[in-house]
Tab-separated table of C-alpha atoms in Angstrom:
chain	number	residue	atom	x	y	z
A	22	MET	CA	0.191	-0.068	0.034
A	23	THR	CA	1.193	3.192	-1.091
A	24	ALA	CA	0.876	6.249	0.494
A	25	ASP	CA	-1.022	8.005	-2.501
A	26	ARG	CA	-3.235	5.278	-2.533
A	27	MET	CA	-4.164	5.987	1.078
A	28	VAL	CA	-5.164	9.622	0.415
A	29	GLY	CA	-6.967	8.517	-2.634
A	30	MET	CA	-9.588	6.771	-0.695
A	31	PHE	CA	-10.476	7.588	2.964
A	32	GLY	CA	-7.578	8.944	4.616
A	33	GLY	CA	-5.934	12.480	4.548
A	34	GLY	CA	-7.651	15.988	3.618
A	35	SER	CA	-10.394	16.846	5.634
A	36	GLY	CA	-12.101	14.062	7.221
A	37	GLU	CA	-11.908	10.091	6.893
A	38	PHE	CA	-14.274	10.105	3.867
A	39	THR	CA	-12.403	12.369	1.547
A	40	PRO	CA	-13.966	11.336	-2.484
A	41	PRO	CA	-11.483	9.298	-4.116
A	42	VAL	CA	-9.032	11.867	-6.395
A	43	GLN	CA	-7.829	10.521	-9.438
A	44	SER	CA	-7.835	6.884	-8.451
A	45	PRO	CA	-5.208	4.797	-10.733
A	46	THR	CA	-6.197	1.900	-12.873
A	47	ALA	CA	-6.287	-1.525	-10.564
A	48	LEU	CA	-7.131	-3.888	-13.251
A	49	GLU	CA	-6.904	-3.236	-17.368
A	50	ALA	CA	-7.329	-5.860	-19.595
A	51	ILE	CA	-6.925	-5.158	-23.580
A	52	GLY	CA	-8.595	-7.585	-26.184
A	53	LEU	CA	-8.113	-10.663	-23.778
A	54	ALA	CA	-8.684	-14.101	-24.959
A	55	LYS	CA	-8.170	-18.225	-23.934
A	56	ARG	CA	-9.034	-20.789	-25.934
A	57	TYR	CA	-9.091	-24.265	-24.480
A	58	ARG	CA	-8.687	-27.218	-26.879
A	59	GLY	CA	-10.336	-25.411	-29.901
A	60	MET	CA	-13.669	-23.344	-28.073
A	61	TRP	CA	-12.876	-19.908	-26.921
A	62	ALA	CA	-14.307	-19.305	-23.197
A	63	LEU	CA	-12.966	-16.074	-23.189
A	64	ARG	CA	-13.193	-13.407	-26.246
A	65	ASP	CA	-11.791	-9.907	-26.884
A	66	CYS	CA	-12.197	-8.733	-23.906
A	67	SER	CA	-11.501	-5.191	-22.612
A	68	LEU	CA	-11.969	-3.449	-19.868
A	69	SER	CA	-10.461	-0.675	-17.047
A	70	VAL	CA	-11.463	-0.787	-13.329
A	71	PRO	CA	-10.189	1.914	-10.910
A	72	ALA	CA	-8.482	1.031	-7.982
A	73	GLY	CA	-10.521	1.058	-4.627
A	74	ARG	CA	-13.183	-0.719	-6.084
A	75	VAL	CA	-15.539	-3.567	-5.574
A	76	VAL	CA	-16.053	-5.101	-8.335
A	77	ALA	CA	-18.893	-7.995	-8.777
A	78	LEU	CA	-18.429	-10.264	-12.126
A	79	VAL	CA	-21.823	-11.789	-13.183
A	80	GLY	CA	-22.817	-13.696	-15.865
A	81	PRO	CA	-24.404	-17.139	-16.405
A	82	ASN	CA	-22.575	-20.882	-15.797
A	83	GLY	CA	-20.035	-20.974	-18.631
A	84	ALA	CA	-19.728	-17.568	-19.184
A	85	GLY	CA	-16.056	-16.968	-18.563
A	86	LYS	CA	-16.346	-15.839	-14.989
A	87	SER	CA	-13.352	-18.058	-13.849
A	88	THR	CA	-11.414	-18.521	-16.534
A	89	PHE	CA	-11.233	-14.428	-16.597
A	90	LEU	CA	-10.387	-14.694	-13.092
A	91	HIS	CA	-7.549	-17.063	-13.562
A	92	LEU	CA	-5.760	-14.963	-16.013
A	93	VAL	CA	-6.195	-11.772	-13.478
A	94	ALA	CA	-4.772	-13.957	-10.950
A	95	GLY	CA	-1.784	-14.840	-13.664
A	96	LEU	CA	-2.463	-18.905	-12.994
A	97	ILE	CA	-3.386	-19.381	-16.893
A	98	ALA	CA	-2.013	-17.415	-19.686
A	99	PRO	CA	-3.998	-15.843	-22.188
A	100	THR	CA	-4.456	-17.206	-25.785
A	101	ARG	CA	-4.364	-13.616	-27.252
A	102	GLY	CA	-4.224	-9.885	-25.357
A	103	SER	CA	-2.801	-8.915	-22.042
A	104	VAL	CA	-4.481	-8.016	-18.544
A	105	ARG	CA	-2.279	-5.148	-16.326
A	106	VAL	CA	-2.746	-5.165	-12.441
A	107	PHE	CA	-1.818	-1.839	-11.387
A	108	GLY	CA	-0.117	-0.885	-14.753
A	109	GLU	CA	1.865	-4.332	-14.339
A	110	PRO	CA	1.369	-7.041	-17.150
A	111	VAL	CA	0.094	-10.239	-15.002
A	112	GLY	CA	2.400	-13.344	-14.842
A	113	GLN	CA	5.372	-11.699	-15.960
A	114	ARG	CA	7.128	-10.303	-12.612
A	115	ALA	CA	6.870	-12.086	-9.359
A	116	ALA	CA	6.462	-8.424	-8.042
A	117	ALA	CA	2.924	-8.024	-9.439
A	118	LEU	CA	2.016	-11.440	-8.436
A	119	ALA	CA	2.542	-10.797	-4.471
A	120	ARG	CA	0.189	-7.441	-5.480
A	121	VAL	CA	-2.728	-9.829	-6.194
A	122	ALA	CA	-4.550	-12.792	-3.970
A	123	PHE	CA	-6.325	-15.348	-5.134
A	124	LEU	CA	-9.319	-16.912	-3.328
A	125	ALA	CA	-10.559	-19.636	-5.490
A	126	GLN	CA	-13.566	-21.866	-5.485
A	127	ASP	CA	-12.278	-25.085	-3.608
A	128	LYS	CA	-11.308	-23.188	-0.671
A	129	PRO	CA	-7.718	-23.159	-0.734
A	130	LEU	CA	-7.225	-24.801	2.904
A	131	TYR	CA	-5.953	-28.105	4.473
A	132	ASP	CA	-8.384	-29.411	6.169
A	133	GLY	CA	-5.672	-31.259	8.708
A	134	PHE	CA	-3.925	-27.699	9.586
A	135	THR	CA	-5.313	-26.006	12.585
A	136	VAL	CA	-5.905	-22.596	11.995
A	137	ALA	CA	-2.792	-21.259	13.495
A	138	GLU	CA	-0.931	-23.552	11.549
A	139	MET	CA	-2.571	-22.548	8.074
A	140	LEU	CA	-1.883	-18.819	9.462
A	141	ARG	CA	1.957	-19.958	9.719
A	142	PHE	CA	1.685	-21.768	6.232
A	143	GLY	CA	0.460	-18.243	4.979
A	144	HIS	CA	2.907	-16.518	6.683
A	145	HIS	CA	6.061	-18.755	5.757
A	146	LEU	CA	4.624	-18.272	1.732
A	147	ASN	CA	3.929	-14.471	1.596
A	148	PRO	CA	6.794	-11.751	2.195
A	149	GLY	CA	4.025	-9.406	3.204
A	150	TRP	CA	2.050	-11.077	5.474
A	151	ASP	CA	0.266	-9.376	8.405
A	152	ASP	CA	0.035	-11.576	11.048
A	153	ALA	CA	-1.644	-9.369	13.412
A	154	LEU	CA	-4.381	-8.604	11.250
A	155	ALA	CA	-5.489	-12.206	10.072
A	156	ARG	CA	-5.246	-12.836	14.126
A	157	GLN	CA	-7.808	-9.865	14.844
A	158	ARG	CA	-10.113	-10.666	12.222
A	159	LEU	CA	-10.325	-14.246	13.230
A	160	ALA	CA	-10.369	-13.226	16.991
A	161	GLU	CA	-13.207	-10.969	16.202
A	162	LEU	CA	-15.370	-13.959	14.754
A	163	ASP	CA	-14.716	-16.445	17.516
A	164	ILE	CA	-12.555	-18.414	15.482
A	165	PRO	CA	-10.384	-20.810	17.610
A	166	LEU	CA	-6.746	-20.758	16.255
A	167	ASN	CA	-6.489	-24.193	17.687
A	168	ARG	CA	-9.729	-25.940	15.881
A	169	LYS	CA	-8.181	-28.332	12.621
A	170	VAL	CA	-9.831	-26.751	9.263
A	171	GLY	CA	-12.098	-29.868	8.589
A	172	LYS	CA	-13.902	-29.515	11.808
A	173	LEU	CA	-14.951	-25.763	11.241
A	174	SER	CA	-18.410	-25.252	9.623
A	175	GLY	CA	-18.751	-23.841	5.743
A	176	GLY	CA	-18.976	-20.305	7.263
A	177	GLN	CA	-16.331	-20.495	9.463
A	178	GLN	CA	-13.956	-22.092	6.384
A	179	ALA	CA	-14.675	-19.143	4.374
A	180	GLN	CA	-13.820	-16.697	6.786
A	181	VAL	CA	-10.408	-18.805	7.161
A	182	ALA	CA	-9.741	-18.499	3.589
A	183	LEU	CA	-10.465	-14.808	3.389
A	184	SER	CA	-8.496	-13.962	6.447
A	185	VAL	CA	-5.443	-15.659	5.218
A	186	ALA	CA	-6.185	-13.738	1.744
A	187	VAL	CA	-6.444	-10.413	3.112
A	188	ALA	CA	-3.449	-11.002	4.978
A	189	LYS	CA	-1.406	-11.414	2.237
A	190	ARG	CA	-2.150	-7.350	2.213
A	191	PRO	CA	-2.689	-7.372	-1.691
A	192	ASP	CA	-3.803	-4.853	-3.262
A	193	LEU	CA	-6.034	-6.675	-5.470
A	194	LEU	CA	-8.221	-9.694	-4.324
A	195	VAL	CA	-10.119	-11.855	-6.245
A	196	MET	CA	-12.524	-14.110	-5.869
A	197	ASP	CA	-14.002	-16.811	-7.992
A	198	GLU	CA	-17.722	-17.538	-6.046
A	199	PRO	CA	-16.843	-17.044	-2.609
A	200	LEU	CA	-20.643	-17.208	-1.671
A	201	ALA	CA	-21.472	-20.849	-3.390
A	202	ASN	CA	-22.438	-23.469	-0.962
A	203	LEU	CA	-22.789	-21.050	1.881
A	204	ASP	CA	-26.624	-20.729	3.709
A	205	PRO	CA	-27.929	-16.856	4.005
A	206	VAL	CA	-26.241	-16.095	7.564
A	207	ALA	CA	-22.892	-17.152	6.407
A	208	ARG	CA	-23.122	-15.366	3.174
A	209	HIS	CA	-24.092	-12.125	4.597
A	210	ASP	CA	-21.452	-12.777	7.710
A	211	VAL	CA	-18.711	-12.904	4.758
A	212	MET	CA	-19.633	-9.869	3.149
A	213	ARG	CA	-19.745	-7.922	6.301
A	214	SER	CA	-16.295	-9.258	6.878
A	215	LEU	CA	-15.327	-8.251	3.563
A	216	MET	CA	-16.568	-4.978	3.542
A	217	ALA	CA	-14.916	-4.117	7.080
A	218	ALA	CA	-11.575	-5.442	5.319
A	219	VAL	CA	-11.937	-3.065	1.903
A	220	ALA	CA	-12.284	-0.603	4.897
A	221	GLU	CA	-9.179	-1.409	6.626
A	222	THR	CA	-7.136	-1.988	3.787
A	223	GLN	CA	-8.496	0.041	0.882
A	224	MET	CA	-8.027	-3.141	-1.471
A	225	THR	CA	-9.418	-3.718	-4.612
A	226	VAL	CA	-11.789	-6.564	-4.615
A	227	VAL	CA	-13.188	-8.345	-7.834
A	228	LEU	CA	-15.435	-11.465	-7.023
A	229	SER	CA	-17.847	-13.767	-9.244
A	230	SER	CA	-21.093	-14.383	-8.453
A	231	HIS	CA	-24.613	-15.750	-10.275
A	232	VAL	CA	-26.540	-14.371	-7.142
A	233	VAL	CA	-26.732	-10.748	-8.127
A	234	SER	CA	-28.491	-10.090	-4.896
A	235	ASP	CA	-25.571	-10.903	-2.440
A	236	LEU	CA	-23.861	-8.427	-4.248
A	237	THR	CA	-26.402	-5.399	-4.510
A	238	ASN	CA	-24.927	-3.295	-1.893
A	239	ALA	CA	-21.266	-4.581	-1.483
A	240	CYS	CA	-20.081	-3.628	-4.860
A	241	ASP	CA	-19.843	-0.419	-6.840
A	242	TRP	CA	-18.540	-1.555	-10.001
A	243	LEU	CA	-20.501	-4.166	-12.249
A	244	VAL	CA	-18.556	-6.341	-15.085
A	245	VAL	CA	-21.427	-8.723	-16.876
A	246	LEU	CA	-19.564	-11.273	-18.973
A	247	ASN	CA	-22.110	-13.704	-21.391
A	248	ARG	CA	-20.877	-15.779	-23.434
A	249	GLY	CA	-17.179	-14.986	-23.503
A	250	GLN	CA	-17.571	-11.381	-23.654
A	251	VAL	CA	-17.958	-8.487	-21.788
A	252	GLN	CA	-21.654	-7.492	-21.921
A	253	ILE	CA	-21.438	-4.657	-19.403
A	254	SER	CA	-18.465	-2.557	-17.421
A	255	GLY	CA	-19.565	0.466	-15.367
A	256	GLU	CA	-19.885	2.049	-11.898
A	257	VAL	CA	-23.222	0.443	-10.473
A	258	ASP	CA	-25.001	3.974	-9.352
A	259	GLU	CA	-23.839	5.507	-13.014
A	260	LEU	CA	-25.384	2.204	-14.484
A	261	LEU	CA	-28.680	2.391	-12.465
A	262	ALA	CA	-29.061	6.204	-12.690
A	263	THR	CA	-28.869	5.790	-16.919
A	264	HIS	CA	-31.210	2.877	-17.268
A	265	ARG	CA	-35.305	3.351	-16.918
A	266	MET	CA	-38.293	1.556	-16.963
A	267	LEU	CA	-40.230	2.868	-19.116
A	268	SER	CA	-44.566	2.272	-19.691
A	269	GLY	CA	-46.859	3.463	-21.989
A	270	PRO	CA	-48.970	3.099	-24.882
A	271	ALA	CA	-48.129	-0.030	-27.549
A	272	GLU	CA	-48.514	1.749	-30.155
A	273	LEU	CA	-46.521	4.376	-29.230
A	274	ALA	CA	-43.386	2.038	-28.244
A	275	ASP	CA	-41.699	1.711	-31.554
A	276	GLY	CA	-40.901	5.412	-31.821
A	277	VAL	CA	-39.792	5.811	-28.057
A	278	ALA	CA	-37.641	2.693	-28.989
A	279	ALA	CA	-36.200	4.104	-32.243
A	280	ARG	CA	-34.636	7.249	-30.052
A	281	MET	CA	-32.986	5.457	-27.493
A	282	PRO	CA	-31.401	2.000	-27.012
A	283	VAL	CA	-33.682	-0.312	-25.501
A	284	ILE	CA	-32.552	-3.534	-23.286
A	285	SER	CA	-35.667	-5.421	-22.992
A	286	ASP	CA	-38.765	-4.938	-24.425
A	287	SER	CA	-42.290	-6.673	-23.249
A	288	ARG	CA	-45.468	-5.763	-24.441
A	289	SER	CA	-49.195	-6.543	-24.650
A	290	GLU	CA	-51.845	-5.507	-26.372
A	291	ARG	CA	-52.138	-2.204	-24.992
A	292	GLN	CA	-49.047	-2.060	-22.861
A	293	ALA	CA	-45.332	-1.611	-23.748
A	294	ASP	CA	-42.527	-2.519	-21.102
A	295	LEU	CA	-39.350	-1.041	-22.102
A	296	LEU	CA	-36.009	-1.182	-19.877
A	297	ALA	CA	-34.005	1.848	-21.946
A	298	ARG	CA	-30.776	3.191	-21.592
A	299	THR	CA	-31.305	6.954	-21.055
A	300	GLY	CA	-28.856	9.343	-22.012
A	301	PRO	CA	-29.515	13.147	-20.497
A	302	GLY	CA	-30.448	14.256	-24.167
A	303	THR	CA	-33.179	11.715	-24.304
A	304	PRO	CA	-35.797	13.314	-22.319
A	305	LEU	CA	-39.392	11.542	-22.468
A	306	HIS	CA	-42.040	14.303	-22.160
A	307	ASP	CA	-45.254	12.559	-23.367
A	308	PRO	CA	-47.217	12.203	-20.607
A	309	ARG	CA	-48.738	8.988	-21.355
A	310	TRP	CA	-45.608	7.317	-20.359
A	311	SER	CA	-44.380	6.938	-16.694
A	312	SER	CA	-40.471	6.182	-16.322
A	313	SER	CA	-39.322	4.706	-13.003
A	314	GLY	CA	-35.750	3.089	-11.742
A	315	VAL	CA	-34.910	-0.421	-12.240
A	316	ASN	CA	-32.766	-2.425	-9.667
A	317	LEU	CA	-29.300	-3.706	-10.184
A	318	GLU	CA	-30.806	-7.690	-10.897
A	319	GLU	CA	-33.286	-6.620	-13.540
A	320	LEU	CA	-30.884	-4.309	-14.791
A	321	VAL	CA	-28.604	-7.936	-14.953
A	322	LEU	CA	-31.275	-10.109	-16.002
A	323	ALA	CA	-32.197	-7.994	-19.045
A	324	TYR	CA	-28.901	-7.659	-20.294
A	325	LEU	CA	-28.152	-10.847	-19.890
A	326	ARG	CA	-31.660	-11.985	-21.899
A	327	ARG	CA	-30.199	-9.624	-24.705
A	328	PRO	CA	-26.355	-10.926	-25.695
A	329	ASP	CA	-26.327	-8.840	-28.414
A	330	THR	CA	-26.706	-5.973	-26.351
A	331	THR	CA	-23.797	-4.248	-24.360
A	332	SER	CA	-23.380	-1.159	-22.237
A	333	LEU	CA	-19.722	-0.520	-22.061
A	334	PRO	CA	-17.683	2.835	-21.434
A	335	ARG	CA	-16.616	4.869	-24.830
A	336	PRO	CA	-13.239	3.806	-25.678
A	337	THR	CA	-10.462	5.626	-24.504
A	338	LEU	CA	-6.800	5.863	-26.133
A	339	THR	CA	-4.274	4.210	-23.727
A	340	ILE	CA	-1.035	4.814	-23.986
A	341	SER	CA	1.064	1.564	-23.351
B	21	MET	CA	-23.889	5.935	19.119
B	22	ILE	CA	-26.473	5.116	17.080
B	23	LYS	CA	-27.072	2.079	14.625
B	24	LEU	CA	-27.755	2.716	11.010
B	25	ARG	CA	-29.981	0.434	9.689
B	26	LEU	CA	-31.257	-0.490	5.525
B	27	ASP	CA	-34.561	-1.029	3.931
B	28	PRO	CA	-33.822	-2.937	1.117
B	29	SER	CA	-37.288	-2.446	-0.245
B	30	SER	CA	-37.685	1.220	-0.077
B	31	GLY	CA	-35.850	1.810	-3.617
B	32	VAL	CA	-34.192	4.851	-1.827
B	33	ALA	CA	-30.696	4.640	-2.709
B	34	THR	CA	-28.352	3.214	0.109
B	35	TYR	CA	-26.325	6.317	0.654
B	36	LEU	CA	-29.619	8.605	1.240
B	37	GLN	CA	-30.943	6.257	3.697
B	38	LEU	CA	-28.017	6.827	5.430
B	39	VAL	CA	-28.187	10.458	5.486
B	40	HIS	CA	-32.267	10.440	6.274
B	41	GLN	CA	-31.404	8.293	9.199
B	42	VAL	CA	-28.548	10.311	10.539
B	43	LYS	CA	-30.837	13.658	10.213
B	44	HIS	CA	-33.790	11.728	11.543
B	45	ALA	CA	-31.458	10.987	14.907
B	46	LEU	CA	-30.811	14.518	14.931
B	47	ARG	CA	-34.437	15.950	14.482
B	48	LEU	CA	-34.988	13.453	17.539
B	49	GLY	CA	-32.156	14.610	19.808
B	50	VAL	CA	-30.979	11.004	19.729
B	51	LEU	CA	-27.463	12.345	18.218
B	52	MET	CA	-26.761	15.468	19.921
B	53	PRO	CA	-23.931	17.831	19.174
B	54	GLY	CA	-20.152	16.735	19.897
B	55	ASP	CA	-21.727	12.989	19.126
B	56	ARG	CA	-19.551	10.457	17.436
B	57	LEU	CA	-21.021	8.713	14.230
B	58	PRO	CA	-20.002	5.029	13.470
B	59	THR	CA	-16.666	4.329	12.050
B	60	ILE	CA	-16.839	3.468	8.056
B	61	LYS	CA	-15.723	0.107	9.691
B	62	GLU	CA	-18.332	-0.019	12.262
B	63	VAL	CA	-21.404	0.328	9.692
B	64	VAL	CA	-19.967	-1.771	6.556
B	65	SER	CA	-18.969	-4.228	9.414
B	66	ASP	CA	-22.883	-4.390	10.614
B	67	LEU	CA	-24.391	-4.224	7.254
B	68	ALA	CA	-22.048	-5.602	4.919
B	69	ILE	CA	-22.139	-2.596	2.180
B	70	ASN	CA	-19.858	-0.999	0.455
B	71	PRO	CA	-17.344	1.632	2.020
B	72	ASN	CA	-17.535	3.968	-0.302
B	73	THR	CA	-21.434	4.202	-0.025
B	74	VAL	CA	-20.825	4.958	3.695
B	75	ALA	CA	-18.275	7.593	2.948
B	76	LYS	CA	-20.804	9.103	0.446
B	77	ALA	CA	-22.926	9.478	2.684
B	78	TYR	CA	-20.677	11.131	5.493
B	79	ARG	CA	-19.297	13.279	2.664
B	80	GLU	CA	-22.880	14.636	2.148
B	81	LEU	CA	-23.428	15.308	5.674
B	82	GLU	CA	-20.638	16.998	6.031
B	83	ARG	CA	-21.435	18.982	2.760
B	84	GLU	CA	-24.666	20.243	4.361
B	85	GLY	CA	-22.612	21.315	7.419
B	86	LEU	CA	-24.160	18.663	10.226
B	87	VAL	CA	-20.958	16.437	11.167
B	88	VAL	CA	-17.171	16.918	10.656
B	89	GLY	CA	-14.539	14.591	9.840
B	90	ARG	CA	-11.213	14.625	12.211
B	91	PRO	CA	-8.589	12.557	10.622
B	92	GLY	CA	-7.747	9.467	13.167
B	93	LEU	CA	-10.630	10.121	15.331
B	94	GLY	CA	-13.622	9.969	13.211
B	95	THR	CA	-16.619	11.772	12.372
B	96	PHE	CA	-18.349	14.477	14.904
B	97	VAL	CA	-22.046	15.595	14.981
B	98	GLN	CA	-21.558	19.360	14.306
B	99	ARG	CA	-25.119	20.995	14.803
B	100	SER	CA	-28.195	19.354	15.588
B	101	LEU	CA	-31.190	19.350	13.277
B	102	GLY	CA	-34.966	21.006	13.680
B	103	GLY	CA	-36.340	24.021	15.351
B	104	GLY	CA	-38.098	24.762	18.757
B	105	SER	CA	-36.470	23.772	21.871
B	106	MET	CA	-36.296	20.618	23.851
B	107	ALA	CA	-38.964	21.560	26.081
B	108	ASP	CA	-40.984	22.471	22.967
B	109	HIS	CA	-40.582	19.047	21.676
B	110	THR	CA	-41.473	17.362	24.822
B	111	ARG	CA	-44.701	19.193	24.831
B	112	PHE	CA	-45.667	18.876	21.482
B	113	ARG	CA	-45.050	14.933	21.788
B	114	SER	CA	-47.325	14.802	24.670
B	115	ASP	CA	-49.675	16.733	22.799
B	116	LEU	CA	-49.541	14.506	19.987
B	117	ALA	CA	-49.850	11.545	21.763
B	118	ARG	CA	-53.107	12.855	23.491
B	119	TRP	CA	-54.522	13.207	19.998
B	120	VAL	CA	-53.626	9.853	18.752
B	121	HIS	CA	-55.048	8.445	22.101
B	122	GLY	CA	-58.221	10.384	20.796
B	123	CYS	CA	-58.199	9.115	17.417
B	124	ARG	CA	-57.917	5.127	18.569
B	125	GLU	CA	-60.836	5.571	20.748
B	126	ALA	CA	-62.834	6.981	17.872
B	127	GLY	CA	-61.979	3.977	15.685
B	128	LEU	CA	-58.837	5.403	13.218
B	129	ASP	CA	-56.655	3.476	12.846
B	130	GLN	CA	-52.610	4.120	11.563
B	131	GLU	CA	-53.261	4.802	7.803
B	132	ASP	CA	-56.412	7.235	8.860
B	133	MET	CA	-53.963	9.313	11.432
B	134	GLU	CA	-50.778	9.573	8.922
B	135	ALA	CA	-53.884	10.756	6.145
B	136	LEU	CA	-55.062	13.254	8.533
B	137	PHE	CA	-51.996	14.562	9.814
B	138	THR	CA	-50.307	14.957	6.037
B	139	SER	CA	-53.422	16.235	5.028
B	140	VAL	CA	-53.629	19.341	7.887
B	141	LEU	CA	-49.712	19.819	7.202
B	142	THR	CA	-50.259	20.472	3.747
B	143	ASP	CA	-53.048	22.668	4.138
B	144	SER	CA	-51.142	24.935	6.725
B	145	LEU	CA	-48.120	24.780	4.452
B	146	ARG	CA	-50.315	26.288	1.846
B	147	GLU	CA	-51.788	28.901	4.041
B	148	GLU	CA	-48.404	29.906	4.570
B	149	THR	CA	-47.216	30.308	1.215
B	150	ALA	CA	-50.766	32.035	0.000
């Protein structure tokens, strides 16, 4: 953690909540693609995520989420394209790997180890290990250090795995389906504990899930992968602010649909409900139409059903 | 120290819900000048929400001059909200309690009372601006 990143988030300035100033880019993929035995798991993925974000990576099974995360963590090499973490190409220098922690879907724990042994193992493997942080987190969660990992509940195992990952003090934490196989209480507990770690360390997090509702308030950046391609990448608040559900007479729907991108279009004989991306230049003055906000889940579902539509920031020139 | 909550079905943005709750506590005197708000870490480890959301809410409260952040110490209430003295508040509260009691005896339910109160409030505001 460098001083300028601390200041960029909550530290410095007038209080503990100074707005982010010019966050550096945490994650950047350019034309990223991966082929397994003739099948493209990921095709031409380009995206850029600023530092300090908690990114929800969502998409149906087989959309390429795990492949993408493994590429980000440097565990596999791309067939084409490149991925950079804090400006460093992944997989080429040990220094870049030390800044990334990866939590695989099958929790990387040894059942026969006690929790304390798991921490010692983590300490041994990671030069920047923060033992005090790991112990403090586990104490707050009432997880006994002398218990064998195999004897812990699923939720506690997830917490131990998360604590080991956080104690590495990564700048980027990558988690593949961290909430899968957990009951609702454990899911909430893991997210609470993850958010506390983010508040404490200001790290960037990318986590995948196919349950959008678990991520609604925790994530402030959304990436939707579908059929191996990036369908959405953007700030959650901005995505919600620029998408509206428009309801009005069916006979006028074509006219409205011609003026703005429509993501979902459901019509009955009289009424049409259009989920549309509304820019500042496309207000709806006709009083016969009503407009209401959408939630993250509705937004994601609408896009997933229309794999040909995208919501991506306009391409910017990158100087490399 | 107040405990912040969320209503997932309200449709109100999360940061605004936090802002409204702090203001509500300021109006009712639950929060007083000098009181410390929960830290960002305390709020997020309670509600499982993004720290940036809490930071945004606190920034908004600071912009309105209601709280001030002191680095390393926390966020503190700067001034309270709402007119009238504490004594006035106590008096009006007991007046209102008596009114609610009367309504109940006459068979009005909560929605009836809310509708009545809102309509009187609206009328009074309209007279003021007329």
